[in-house]
Amino acid sequence: MKTRLRLALALAMLAGAASAAEPTADLAFGAYQRGDYVAARGEAEKRLAANPKDAAALTLIGRLYLDGQGVAPDRAGAMQWFRRAADAGGRDAAYFFGAAALTGHDTPKDHGLARAYLEKAQDHPAALELLGEAALENDGKEPDFARAIAYFRRAATLENSDAAYALALLYKNGRGVPADPAEAAIWLRKASEAGHTAAMVEFAIMEFNGAGVARDRDHAVTLLRKAAAAGNVVAQNRLARLLAEGLGVEKNHSEAMLWNSRAKASGLVDDKLDALLERTIPPSEKSAPPAPPTAAK
């Protein structure tokens, strides 16, 4: 997943992550959760008057400015609130500001500053995963695989499924480490169990072929169905192929057509699959030939 998309997801999760860390009786977060944003800001400002380094209150005000809740929207200003919160020890805020600085989203792009703030987030799993991505990009130089793998492994151990998937691909493709299908399968399984659909597809392919893991075609098809239903276009395409050919599953032309049409609607056009489906249309599904014209009397 690209860093820009990761940032969007990070900001979307900010309110829940911040409020979950607060006592349920806190007035500022109670008002925020009720949708009384003016009161939430007022209570947060009271907290800051008592303690200017209250990281949770700083983060909450940043969120209000980010979304324009009870105040005029000011996304750049929100990032400065997050930076203050990070400097006061806020792990979530350090992650959000670091992610923004990494992409140049709502604050100037600065990879050095981004890495510093992502490190401030300490063992924040998503921050570690982003540090792994940054190590692979490495400011346009050769990827720093050793650092990337170390970050991804730490994040994956902390249940970050994106990191587990990234780590699996490095082992699967032998990038920065010797290719190790068995190790790749371990991390793909972990990411799949956490609901990561791209990992489901990769792990299903390995299970289907018995590569790096025991062959289990029934489970492979189950994983593809789950990922396809969740909207993964590659899973939809692969499932359509299996159904069209009857590989690991009973042949089902109609269902194959359904998944192929969904994949095509998302932009994945598979000419070979189209041709296969055209060749194997069951007689019962073929249109009746037009009746010959009636001779004029």
PDB file of C-alpha atoms in Angstrom, residues 18-262:
ATOM      1  CA  ALA A  18      -6.990   8.955  20.409  1.00  0.00           C
ATOM      2  CA  SER A  19     -10.283   8.610  22.246  1.00  0.00           C
ATOM      3  CA  ALA A  20      -9.699   4.945  22.993  1.00  0.00           C
ATOM      4  CA  ALA A  21      -6.627   5.892  24.998  1.00  0.00           C
ATOM      5  CA  GLU A  22      -8.571   8.357  27.155  1.00  0.00           C
ATOM      6  CA  PRO A  23     -10.573   7.722  30.332  1.00  0.00           C
ATOM      7  CA  THR A  24     -14.247   7.336  29.507  1.00  0.00           C
ATOM      8  CA  ALA A  25     -15.139  10.103  32.021  1.00  0.00           C
ATOM      9  CA  ASP A  26     -12.958  12.729  30.284  1.00  0.00           C
ATOM     10  CA  LEU A  27     -15.140  15.729  29.446  1.00  0.00           C
ATOM     11  CA  ALA A  28     -13.308  16.739  26.258  1.00  0.00           C
ATOM     12  CA  PHE A  29     -13.499  13.321  24.654  1.00  0.00           C
ATOM     13  CA  GLY A  30     -17.012  12.739  25.963  1.00  0.00           C
ATOM     14  CA  ALA A  31     -18.142  15.909  24.188  1.00  0.00           C
ATOM     15  CA  TYR A  32     -16.279  14.872  21.033  1.00  0.00           C
ATOM     16  CA  GLN A  33     -17.973  11.498  20.967  1.00  0.00           C
ATOM     17  CA  ARG A  34     -21.387  13.171  21.385  1.00  0.00           C
ATOM     18  CA  GLY A  35     -20.642  15.450  18.429  1.00  0.00           C
ATOM     19  CA  ASP A  36     -20.524  18.606  20.582  1.00  0.00           C
ATOM     20  CA  TYR A  37     -17.303  19.874  19.026  1.00  0.00           C
ATOM     21  CA  VAL A  38     -17.442  23.389  20.473  1.00  0.00           C
ATOM     22  CA  ALA A  39     -17.646  21.940  23.969  1.00  0.00           C
ATOM     23  CA  ALA A  40     -14.913  19.437  23.144  1.00  0.00           C
ATOM     24  CA  ARG A  41     -12.560  22.234  22.131  1.00  0.00           C
ATOM     25  CA  GLY A  42     -13.440  24.253  25.225  1.00  0.00           C
ATOM     26  CA  GLU A  43     -12.746  21.327  27.554  1.00  0.00           C
ATOM     27  CA  ALA A  44      -9.493  20.513  25.729  1.00  0.00           C
ATOM     28  CA  GLU A  45      -8.367  24.144  26.097  1.00  0.00           C
ATOM     29  CA  LYS A  46      -9.105  23.955  29.851  1.00  0.00           C
ATOM     30  CA  ARG A  47      -6.838  20.925  30.031  1.00  0.00           C
ATOM     31  CA  LEU A  48      -4.105  22.790  28.174  1.00  0.00           C
ATOM     32  CA  ALA A  49      -4.421  25.774  30.518  1.00  0.00           C
ATOM     33  CA  ALA A  50      -3.644  23.391  33.358  1.00  0.00           C
ATOM     34  CA  ASN A  51      -0.975  21.482  31.412  1.00  0.00           C
ATOM     35  CA  PRO A  52       0.326  22.921  28.108  1.00  0.00           C
ATOM     36  CA  LYS A  53       1.930  19.547  27.332  1.00  0.00           C
ATOM     37  CA  ASP A  54      -1.267  17.516  27.555  1.00  0.00           C
ATOM     38  CA  ALA A  55      -0.679  15.347  24.474  1.00  0.00           C
ATOM     39  CA  ALA A  56      -4.220  13.978  24.316  1.00  0.00           C
ATOM     40  CA  ALA A  57      -5.811  17.451  24.410  1.00  0.00           C
ATOM     41  CA  LEU A  58      -3.388  18.738  21.763  1.00  0.00           C
ATOM     42  CA  THR A  59      -4.215  15.777  19.542  1.00  0.00           C
ATOM     43  CA  LEU A  60      -7.954  16.325  19.960  1.00  0.00           C
ATOM     44  CA  ILE A  61      -7.723  19.979  18.938  1.00  0.00           C
ATOM     45  CA  GLY A  62      -5.675  18.919  15.922  1.00  0.00           C
ATOM     46  CA  ARG A  63      -8.451  16.561  14.929  1.00  0.00           C
ATOM     47  CA  LEU A  64     -11.044  19.325  15.204  1.00  0.00           C
ATOM     48  CA  TYR A  65      -9.036  21.578  12.880  1.00  0.00           C
ATOM     49  CA  LEU A  66      -8.330  18.711  10.503  1.00  0.00           C
ATOM     50  CA  ASP A  67     -12.015  18.021   9.902  1.00  0.00           C
ATOM     51  CA  GLY A  68     -13.404  21.516  10.535  1.00  0.00           C
ATOM     52  CA  GLN A  69     -15.489  20.314  13.475  1.00  0.00           C
ATOM     53  CA  GLY A  70     -16.619  23.317  15.519  1.00  0.00           C
ATOM     54  CA  VAL A  71     -13.887  25.431  13.874  1.00  0.00           C
ATOM     55  CA  ALA A  72     -12.953  26.534  10.368  1.00  0.00           C
ATOM     56  CA  PRO A  73     -11.027  23.687   8.707  1.00  0.00           C
ATOM     57  CA  ASP A  74      -7.264  24.222   8.764  1.00  0.00           C
ATOM     58  CA  ARG A  75      -5.414  21.062   7.795  1.00  0.00           C
ATOM     59  CA  ALA A  76      -1.968  22.665   7.869  1.00  0.00           C
ATOM     60  CA  GLY A  77      -2.751  24.114  11.287  1.00  0.00           C
ATOM     61  CA  ALA A  78      -3.944  20.684  12.420  1.00  0.00           C
ATOM     62  CA  MET A  79      -0.547  19.243  11.606  1.00  0.00           C
ATOM     63  CA  GLN A  80       1.098  21.773  13.891  1.00  0.00           C
ATOM     64  CA  TRP A  81      -1.196  20.709  16.726  1.00  0.00           C
ATOM     65  CA  PHE A  82      -0.185  17.110  16.030  1.00  0.00           C
ATOM     66  CA  ARG A  83       3.467  18.115  16.061  1.00  0.00           C
ATOM     67  CA  ARG A  84       3.052  19.788  19.453  1.00  0.00           C
ATOM     68  CA  ALA A  85       1.248  16.708  20.726  1.00  0.00           C
ATOM     69  CA  ALA A  86       4.050  14.482  19.418  1.00  0.00           C
ATOM     70  CA  ASP A  87       6.665  16.655  21.130  1.00  0.00           C
ATOM     71  CA  ALA A  88       4.668  16.221  24.343  1.00  0.00           C
ATOM     72  CA  GLY A  89       4.863  12.431  24.011  1.00  0.00           C
ATOM     73  CA  GLY A  90       1.757  11.603  21.969  1.00  0.00           C
ATOM     74  CA  ARG A  91       2.484   8.405  20.055  1.00  0.00           C
ATOM     75  CA  ASP A  92      -0.514   8.640  17.725  1.00  0.00           C
ATOM     76  CA  ALA A  93       0.217  12.297  16.971  1.00  0.00           C
ATOM     77  CA  ALA A  94       3.849  11.449  16.206  1.00  0.00           C
ATOM     78  CA  TYR A  95       2.654   8.869  13.713  1.00  0.00           C
ATOM     79  CA  PHE A  96       0.176  11.245  12.057  1.00  0.00           C
ATOM     80  CA  PHE A  97       2.636  14.117  11.743  1.00  0.00           C
ATOM     81  CA  GLY A  98       5.422  11.803  10.594  1.00  0.00           C
ATOM     82  CA  ALA A  99       3.169  10.274   7.928  1.00  0.00           C
ATOM     83  CA  ALA A 100       2.198  13.742   6.706  1.00  0.00           C
ATOM     84  CA  ALA A 101       5.826  14.882   6.502  1.00  0.00           C
ATOM     85  CA  LEU A 102       6.727  11.714   4.615  1.00  0.00           C
ATOM     86  CA  THR A 103       4.171  12.414   1.878  1.00  0.00           C
ATOM     87  CA  GLY A 104       4.050  16.211   1.948  1.00  0.00           C
ATOM     88  CA  HIS A 105       0.359  16.028   2.746  1.00  0.00           C
ATOM     89  CA  ASP A 106      -0.797  19.189   4.608  1.00  0.00           C
ATOM     90  CA  THR A 107       2.777  19.936   5.685  1.00  0.00           C
ATOM     91  CA  PRO A 108       6.029  20.348   3.718  1.00  0.00           C
ATOM     92  CA  LYS A 109       7.615  17.073   2.649  1.00  0.00           C
ATOM     93  CA  ASP A 110      10.690  16.342   4.734  1.00  0.00           C
ATOM     94  CA  HIS A 111      11.841  12.740   4.889  1.00  0.00           C
ATOM     95  CA  GLY A 112      14.362  13.363   7.634  1.00  0.00           C
ATOM     96  CA  LEU A 113      11.748  15.068   9.819  1.00  0.00           C
ATOM     97  CA  ALA A 114       9.241  12.354   8.958  1.00  0.00           C
ATOM     98  CA  ARG A 115      11.563   9.595  10.093  1.00  0.00           C
ATOM     99  CA  ALA A 116      12.345  11.470  13.315  1.00  0.00           C
ATOM    100  CA  TYR A 117       8.656  11.745  14.218  1.00  0.00           C
ATOM    101  CA  LEU A 118       7.837   8.207  13.176  1.00  0.00           C
ATOM    102  CA  GLU A 119      10.636   7.104  15.496  1.00  0.00           C
ATOM    103  CA  LYS A 120       9.066   9.274  18.242  1.00  0.00           C
ATOM    104  CA  ALA A 121       5.984   7.076  17.947  1.00  0.00           C
ATOM    105  CA  GLN A 122       8.183   4.330  19.440  1.00  0.00           C
ATOM    106  CA  ASP A 123       6.460   0.957  19.035  1.00  0.00           C
ATOM    107  CA  HIS A 124       3.417   2.288  17.168  1.00  0.00           C
ATOM    108  CA  PRO A 125       2.872  -0.577  14.671  1.00  0.00           C
ATOM    109  CA  ALA A 126       1.734   1.610  11.763  1.00  0.00           C
ATOM    110  CA  ALA A 127       4.663   3.999  12.295  1.00  0.00           C
ATOM    111  CA  LEU A 128       7.095   1.078  12.187  1.00  0.00           C
ATOM    112  CA  GLU A 129       5.485  -0.147   8.972  1.00  0.00           C
ATOM    113  CA  LEU A 130       5.860   3.291   7.387  1.00  0.00           C
ATOM    114  CA  LEU A 131       9.506   3.392   8.466  1.00  0.00           C
ATOM    115  CA  GLY A 132       9.934   0.085   6.663  1.00  0.00           C
ATOM    116  CA  GLU A 133       8.418   1.557   3.497  1.00  0.00           C
ATOM    117  CA  ALA A 134      10.656   4.616   3.817  1.00  0.00           C
ATOM    118  CA  ALA A 135      13.702   2.350   4.119  1.00  0.00           C
ATOM    119  CA  LEU A 136      12.718   0.612   0.886  1.00  0.00           C
ATOM    120  CA  GLU A 137      12.245   3.942  -0.922  1.00  0.00           C
ATOM    121  CA  ASN A 138      15.424   5.260   0.754  1.00  0.00           C
ATOM    122  CA  ASP A 139      15.167   8.716  -0.825  1.00  0.00           C
ATOM    123  CA  GLY A 140      15.563   7.263  -4.315  1.00  0.00           C
ATOM    124  CA  LYS A 141      18.759   5.370  -3.524  1.00  0.00           C
ATOM    125  CA  GLU A 142      19.233   1.616  -3.285  1.00  0.00           C
ATOM    126  CA  PRO A 143      16.691   0.113  -0.867  1.00  0.00           C
ATOM    127  CA  ASP A 144      17.969  -0.399   2.674  1.00  0.00           C
ATOM    128  CA  PHE A 145      16.607  -3.913   2.974  1.00  0.00           C
ATOM    129  CA  ALA A 146      18.150  -4.630   6.376  1.00  0.00           C
ATOM    130  CA  ARG A 147      16.394  -1.667   8.001  1.00  0.00           C
ATOM    131  CA  ALA A 148      13.155  -2.315   6.113  1.00  0.00           C
ATOM    132  CA  ILE A 149      13.034  -5.951   7.188  1.00  0.00           C
ATOM    133  CA  ALA A 150      13.780  -5.027  10.807  1.00  0.00           C
ATOM    134  CA  TYR A 151      10.954  -2.460  10.864  1.00  0.00           C
ATOM    135  CA  PHE A 152       8.493  -4.735   9.080  1.00  0.00           C
ATOM    136  CA  ARG A 153       9.274  -7.606  11.444  1.00  0.00           C
ATOM    137  CA  ARG A 154       8.738  -5.416  14.536  1.00  0.00           C
ATOM    138  CA  ALA A 155       5.456  -4.084  13.158  1.00  0.00           C
ATOM    139  CA  ALA A 156       4.244  -7.524  12.059  1.00  0.00           C
ATOM    140  CA  THR A 157       4.985  -8.915  15.505  1.00  0.00           C
ATOM    141  CA  LEU A 158       2.746  -6.133  16.842  1.00  0.00           C
ATOM    142  CA  GLU A 159      -0.092  -7.395  14.583  1.00  0.00           C
ATOM    143  CA  ASN A 160       0.282  -4.913  11.705  1.00  0.00           C
ATOM    144  CA  SER A 161      -1.000  -6.883   8.712  1.00  0.00           C
ATOM    145  CA  ASP A 162       0.463  -4.502   6.106  1.00  0.00           C
ATOM    146  CA  ALA A 163       3.926  -5.095   7.579  1.00  0.00           C
ATOM    147  CA  ALA A 164       3.402  -8.859   7.651  1.00  0.00           C
ATOM    148  CA  TYR A 165       2.399  -8.738   3.978  1.00  0.00           C
ATOM    149  CA  ALA A 166       5.380  -6.553   3.026  1.00  0.00           C
ATOM    150  CA  LEU A 167       7.760  -8.862   4.900  1.00  0.00           C
ATOM    151  CA  ALA A 168       6.240 -11.912   3.209  1.00  0.00           C
ATOM    152  CA  LEU A 169       6.769 -10.433  -0.256  1.00  0.00           C
ATOM    153  CA  LEU A 170      10.448  -9.766   0.470  1.00  0.00           C
ATOM    154  CA  TYR A 171      10.944 -13.419   1.449  1.00  0.00           C
ATOM    155  CA  LYS A 172       8.791 -14.685  -1.420  1.00  0.00           C
ATOM    156  CA  ASN A 173      10.678 -12.680  -4.048  1.00  0.00           C
ATOM    157  CA  GLY A 174      14.127 -12.914  -2.458  1.00  0.00           C
ATOM    158  CA  ARG A 175      14.544  -9.137  -2.112  1.00  0.00           C
ATOM    159  CA  GLY A 176      17.157  -8.299   0.523  1.00  0.00           C
ATOM    160  CA  VAL A 177      17.083 -11.870   1.820  1.00  0.00           C
ATOM    161  CA  PRO A 178      17.416 -15.309   0.232  1.00  0.00           C
ATOM    162  CA  ALA A 179      14.084 -16.432  -1.221  1.00  0.00           C
ATOM    163  CA  ASP A 180      12.288 -18.481   1.435  1.00  0.00           C
ATOM    164  CA  PRO A 181       8.771 -19.620   0.483  1.00  0.00           C
ATOM    165  CA  ALA A 182       8.188 -21.215   3.896  1.00  0.00           C
ATOM    166  CA  GLU A 183       9.013 -17.971   5.723  1.00  0.00           C
ATOM    167  CA  ALA A 184       6.875 -16.035   3.252  1.00  0.00           C
ATOM    168  CA  ALA A 185       3.969 -18.391   3.927  1.00  0.00           C
ATOM    169  CA  ILE A 186       4.236 -17.798   7.694  1.00  0.00           C
ATOM    170  CA  TRP A 187       3.778 -14.045   7.304  1.00  0.00           C
ATOM    171  CA  LEU A 188       1.163 -14.349   4.556  1.00  0.00           C
ATOM    172  CA  ARG A 189      -0.881 -16.637   6.787  1.00  0.00           C
ATOM    173  CA  LYS A 190      -0.612 -14.121   9.630  1.00  0.00           C
ATOM    174  CA  ALA A 191      -1.723 -11.227   7.403  1.00  0.00           C
ATOM    175  CA  SER A 192      -4.522 -13.316   5.878  1.00  0.00           C
ATOM    176  CA  GLU A 193      -5.900 -14.202   9.284  1.00  0.00           C
ATOM    177  CA  ALA A 194      -6.010 -10.479  10.057  1.00  0.00           C
ATOM    178  CA  GLY A 195      -8.190  -9.892   6.973  1.00  0.00           C
ATOM    179  CA  HIS A 196      -5.558  -8.539   4.565  1.00  0.00           C
ATOM    180  CA  THR A 197      -7.099  -9.407   1.181  1.00  0.00           C
ATOM    181  CA  ALA A 198      -3.919  -9.098  -0.909  1.00  0.00           C
ATOM    182  CA  ALA A 199      -2.223 -11.508   1.502  1.00  0.00           C
ATOM    183  CA  MET A 200      -5.184 -13.873   1.156  1.00  0.00           C
ATOM    184  CA  VAL A 201      -4.629 -13.983  -2.595  1.00  0.00           C
ATOM    185  CA  GLU A 202      -0.885 -14.627  -2.304  1.00  0.00           C
ATOM    186  CA  PHE A 203      -1.353 -17.259   0.382  1.00  0.00           C
ATOM    187  CA  ALA A 204      -4.172 -18.943  -1.565  1.00  0.00           C
ATOM    188  CA  ILE A 205      -1.900 -19.247  -4.614  1.00  0.00           C
ATOM    189  CA  MET A 206       0.839 -20.802  -2.466  1.00  0.00           C
ATOM    190  CA  GLU A 207      -1.643 -23.229  -0.881  1.00  0.00           C
ATOM    191  CA  PHE A 208      -3.158 -24.116  -4.244  1.00  0.00           C
ATOM    192  CA  ASN A 209       0.274 -25.000  -5.641  1.00  0.00           C
ATOM    193  CA  GLY A 210       1.733 -26.406  -2.425  1.00  0.00           C
ATOM    194  CA  ALA A 211       4.615 -23.921  -2.566  1.00  0.00           C
ATOM    195  CA  GLY A 212       6.155 -23.173   0.833  1.00  0.00           C
ATOM    196  CA  VAL A 213       3.123 -24.630   2.576  1.00  0.00           C
ATOM    197  CA  ALA A 214       1.133 -27.868   2.449  1.00  0.00           C
ATOM    198  CA  ARG A 215      -1.197 -28.043  -0.555  1.00  0.00           C
ATOM    199  CA  ASP A 216      -4.787 -27.322   0.449  1.00  0.00           C
ATOM    200  CA  ARG A 217      -6.867 -26.404  -2.574  1.00  0.00           C
ATOM    201  CA  ASP A 218     -10.157 -26.319  -0.674  1.00  0.00           C
ATOM    202  CA  HIS A 219      -8.811 -23.693   1.724  1.00  0.00           C
ATOM    203  CA  ALA A 220      -7.182 -21.816  -1.144  1.00  0.00           C
ATOM    204  CA  VAL A 221     -10.530 -21.489  -2.903  1.00  0.00           C
ATOM    205  CA  THR A 222     -12.181 -20.436   0.360  1.00  0.00           C
ATOM    206  CA  LEU A 223      -9.608 -17.663   0.765  1.00  0.00           C
ATOM    207  CA  LEU A 224     -10.092 -16.500  -2.820  1.00  0.00           C
ATOM    208  CA  ARG A 225     -13.848 -16.379  -2.307  1.00  0.00           C
ATOM    209  CA  LYS A 226     -13.428 -14.330   0.853  1.00  0.00           C
ATOM    210  CA  ALA A 227     -11.031 -11.872  -0.792  1.00  0.00           C
ATOM    211  CA  ALA A 228     -13.188 -11.658  -3.919  1.00  0.00           C
ATOM    212  CA  ALA A 229     -16.290 -10.901  -1.861  1.00  0.00           C
ATOM    213  CA  ALA A 230     -14.327  -8.148  -0.104  1.00  0.00           C
ATOM    214  CA  GLY A 231     -13.656  -6.547  -3.492  1.00  0.00           C
ATOM    215  CA  ASN A 232     -10.118  -7.716  -4.262  1.00  0.00           C
ATOM    216  CA  VAL A 233      -9.990  -7.612  -8.051  1.00  0.00           C
ATOM    217  CA  VAL A 234      -7.113 -10.109  -8.386  1.00  0.00           C
ATOM    218  CA  ALA A 235      -9.031 -12.611  -6.248  1.00  0.00           C
ATOM    219  CA  GLN A 236     -12.094 -12.120  -8.457  1.00  0.00           C
ATOM    220  CA  ASN A 237     -10.027 -12.842 -11.558  1.00  0.00           C
ATOM    221  CA  ARG A 238      -8.275 -15.898 -10.117  1.00  0.00           C
ATOM    222  CA  LEU A 239     -11.522 -17.314  -8.766  1.00  0.00           C
ATOM    223  CA  ALA A 240     -13.188 -16.839 -12.157  1.00  0.00           C
ATOM    224  CA  ARG A 241     -10.348 -18.756 -13.812  1.00  0.00           C
ATOM    225  CA  LEU A 242     -10.661 -21.685 -11.403  1.00  0.00           C
ATOM    226  CA  LEU A 243     -14.432 -21.830 -11.859  1.00  0.00           C
ATOM    227  CA  ALA A 244     -14.127 -21.632 -15.637  1.00  0.00           C
ATOM    228  CA  GLU A 245     -11.639 -24.500 -15.776  1.00  0.00           C
ATOM    229  CA  GLY A 246     -12.932 -26.538 -12.835  1.00  0.00           C
ATOM    230  CA  LEU A 247      -9.574 -26.472 -11.039  1.00  0.00           C
ATOM    231  CA  GLY A 248      -9.848 -27.188  -7.322  1.00  0.00           C
ATOM    232  CA  VAL A 249     -13.554 -26.453  -7.512  1.00  0.00           C
ATOM    233  CA  GLU A 250     -16.535 -27.707  -9.497  1.00  0.00           C
ATOM    234  CA  LYS A 251     -16.752 -26.019 -12.880  1.00  0.00           C
ATOM    235  CA  ASN A 252     -19.360 -23.278 -12.826  1.00  0.00           C
ATOM    236  CA  HIS A 253     -19.575 -21.166 -15.957  1.00  0.00           C
ATOM    237  CA  SER A 254     -22.228 -18.771 -14.628  1.00  0.00           C
ATOM    238  CA  GLU A 255     -20.322 -17.973 -11.459  1.00  0.00           C
ATOM    239  CA  ALA A 256     -17.091 -17.611 -13.422  1.00  0.00           C
ATOM    240  CA  MET A 257     -18.834 -15.072 -15.647  1.00  0.00           C
ATOM    241  CA  LEU A 258     -20.048 -13.195 -12.576  1.00  0.00           C
ATOM    242  CA  TRP A 259     -16.607 -12.836 -10.984  1.00  0.00           C
ATOM    243  CA  ASN A 260     -14.994 -12.033 -14.330  1.00  0.00           C
ATOM    244  CA  SER A 261     -17.519  -9.240 -14.929  1.00  0.00           C
ATOM    245  CA  ARG A 262     -16.798  -7.790 -11.476  1.00  0.00           C
TER     246      ARG A 262
END
